[in-house]
Amino acid sequence: LKNIRVHTLLITEISAMRWIKCFDFKDIIYEKADGIAKITINRPEVRNAFRPETVKELLIAFHDAKECSDVGVILLTGAGPASDGKYAFCSGGDQRIRANKGYVGEDDGVARLNVLDLQKLIRSIPKVVIALVAGYAIGGGHVLHVVCDLTIAAENAIFGQTGPKVGSFDGGFGASYLARIVGQKKAREIWYLCMQYDANEALKMGLINKIVPISELESEGISWANKILAHSPLAIRCLKSAFNAELDGQAGIQELAGTATLLYYMSEEAPEGKNAYLEKRKPEFKKFTRIK
Ligand code: S0N
């Protein structure tokens, strides 16, 4: 009976989600509700491949979610199904506009690889990012789910890299962070052989956190988000930067140190320094106990 009640509560809670659309984007849909931001790549006709404009919009949405103090968890997903009934999270860079120096935007015709900025932002944003994967997460689209904190997959999810097959590779997070997740041998297999892996194989190699029926993908994401939102935001923030610190070198340490500075500002000691400066007196740091 208890389980039924919890389940009913959950369904009520999820059906009560009223997504509010933010901004008027062309390639993505950006919505918010009850502490959660949902970002959907909306190019199903190309399996949600990204072009420079898509990435620009994703950067704006993620920056907004970062700045919005109401948001604690971000869901990243792909629109679907496409007109042929197939689903995709993202199939990577739009190969139709790939030029010699990167992907060419419609705006200025300049080639770029701005998805690398997006990867860095997803990793460093001090909020939990959950990838909700239905269908294909391939190429640069696969790397996007890899850099998310957590991945929930639908039963139809398919994962893989295609780089060496289509003349590209991601030697950054796409290789080294992937290897930290699935191990060196498996990461090399994924990149060298360019095979596709189903959701069960992905779960077995630790590439994803959970598999659910496709009809439950969003509700499971919301349910996980609500569990995280019920926990201490600062503890979650510290944990994210701690997980990143060891892997991300000086950038990771900067992130962790930024969170430490933020906590220091909240202590009694830090305002004493600022107040003394503003009051043109010597700071009285001696009055503070040295914590052992
Ligand atoms: C996803 C796949 C496996 C789905 O196969 P399926 O279901 O058989 O569908 P298709 O018929 O193939 O596709 C349906 C329509 O969608 C188009 N389409 C699909 N993916 C793309 C894409 N990435 N770009 C452009 N169009 C795409 C199809 O062409 C088809 O359209 P129509 O019907 O009009 O023909 C399958 O689609 C697939 O394998 N897709 C390609 C996957 C791929 O190779 N992606 C690119 C991999 N590289 C990157 O992502 C680079 C990432 C990056 O930016 C980067 C980052 C760091 C360092 C370097 C790079 C770099 O640029 O290399």
PDB file of N, CA, C and O in Angstrom, residues 11 127 146 158 183 192 200 285:
ATOM      1  N   ILE A  11       3.420  10.054  -9.669  1.00  0.00           N
ATOM      2  CA  ILE A  11       2.720  10.335 -10.929  1.00  0.00           C
ATOM      3  C   ILE A  11       2.041  11.703 -10.852  1.00  0.00           C
ATOM      4  O   ILE A  11       2.123  12.512 -11.767  1.00  0.00           O
ATOM      5  N   LYS A 127      25.765  22.574 -11.110  1.00  0.00           N
ATOM      6  CA  LYS A 127      24.448  21.937 -10.954  1.00  0.00           C
ATOM      7  C   LYS A 127      24.524  20.577 -11.631  1.00  0.00           C
ATOM      8  O   LYS A 127      25.371  20.370 -12.502  1.00  0.00           O
ATOM      9  N   VAL A 146      28.342  11.659 -22.344  1.00  0.00           N
ATOM     10  CA  VAL A 146      29.484  11.255 -21.508  1.00  0.00           C
ATOM     11  C   VAL A 146      29.828  12.363 -20.502  1.00  0.00           C
ATOM     12  O   VAL A 146      30.099  12.092 -19.332  1.00  0.00           O
ATOM     13  N   ILE A 158      21.026   3.704 -28.210  1.00  0.00           N
ATOM     14  CA  ILE A 158      22.199   3.122 -28.886  1.00  0.00           C
ATOM     15  C   ILE A 158      23.353   4.114 -28.772  1.00  0.00           C
ATOM     16  O   ILE A 158      23.187   5.309 -29.037  1.00  0.00           O
ATOM     17  N   GLY A 183      36.953   2.530 -18.614  1.00  0.00           N
ATOM     18  CA  GLY A 183      38.268   1.874 -18.606  1.00  0.00           C
ATOM     19  C   GLY A 183      38.956   2.034 -19.959  1.00  0.00           C
ATOM     20  O   GLY A 183      38.309   2.255 -20.989  1.00  0.00           O
ATOM     21  N   TYR A 192      38.304   2.802 -31.632  1.00  0.00           N
ATOM     22  CA  TYR A 192      39.003   2.175 -32.751  1.00  0.00           C
ATOM     23  C   TYR A 192      38.050   1.410 -33.667  1.00  0.00           C
ATOM     24  O   TYR A 192      38.217   1.381 -34.880  1.00  0.00           O
ATOM     25  N   ASN A 200      21.692  -2.186 -22.718  1.00  0.00           N
ATOM     26  CA  ASN A 200      22.169  -3.180 -21.743  1.00  0.00           C
ATOM     27  C   ASN A 200      23.690  -3.257 -21.723  1.00  0.00           C
ATOM     28  O   ASN A 200      24.301  -3.343 -20.653  1.00  0.00           O
ATOM     29  N   PHE A 285      41.709  39.650  12.908  1.00  0.00           N
ATOM     30  CA  PHE A 285      41.553  38.209  12.629  1.00  0.00           C
ATOM     31  C   PHE A 285      41.865  37.353  13.860  1.00  0.00           C
ATOM     32  O   PHE A 285      41.472  36.199  13.920  1.00  0.00           O
TER      33      PHE A 285
END
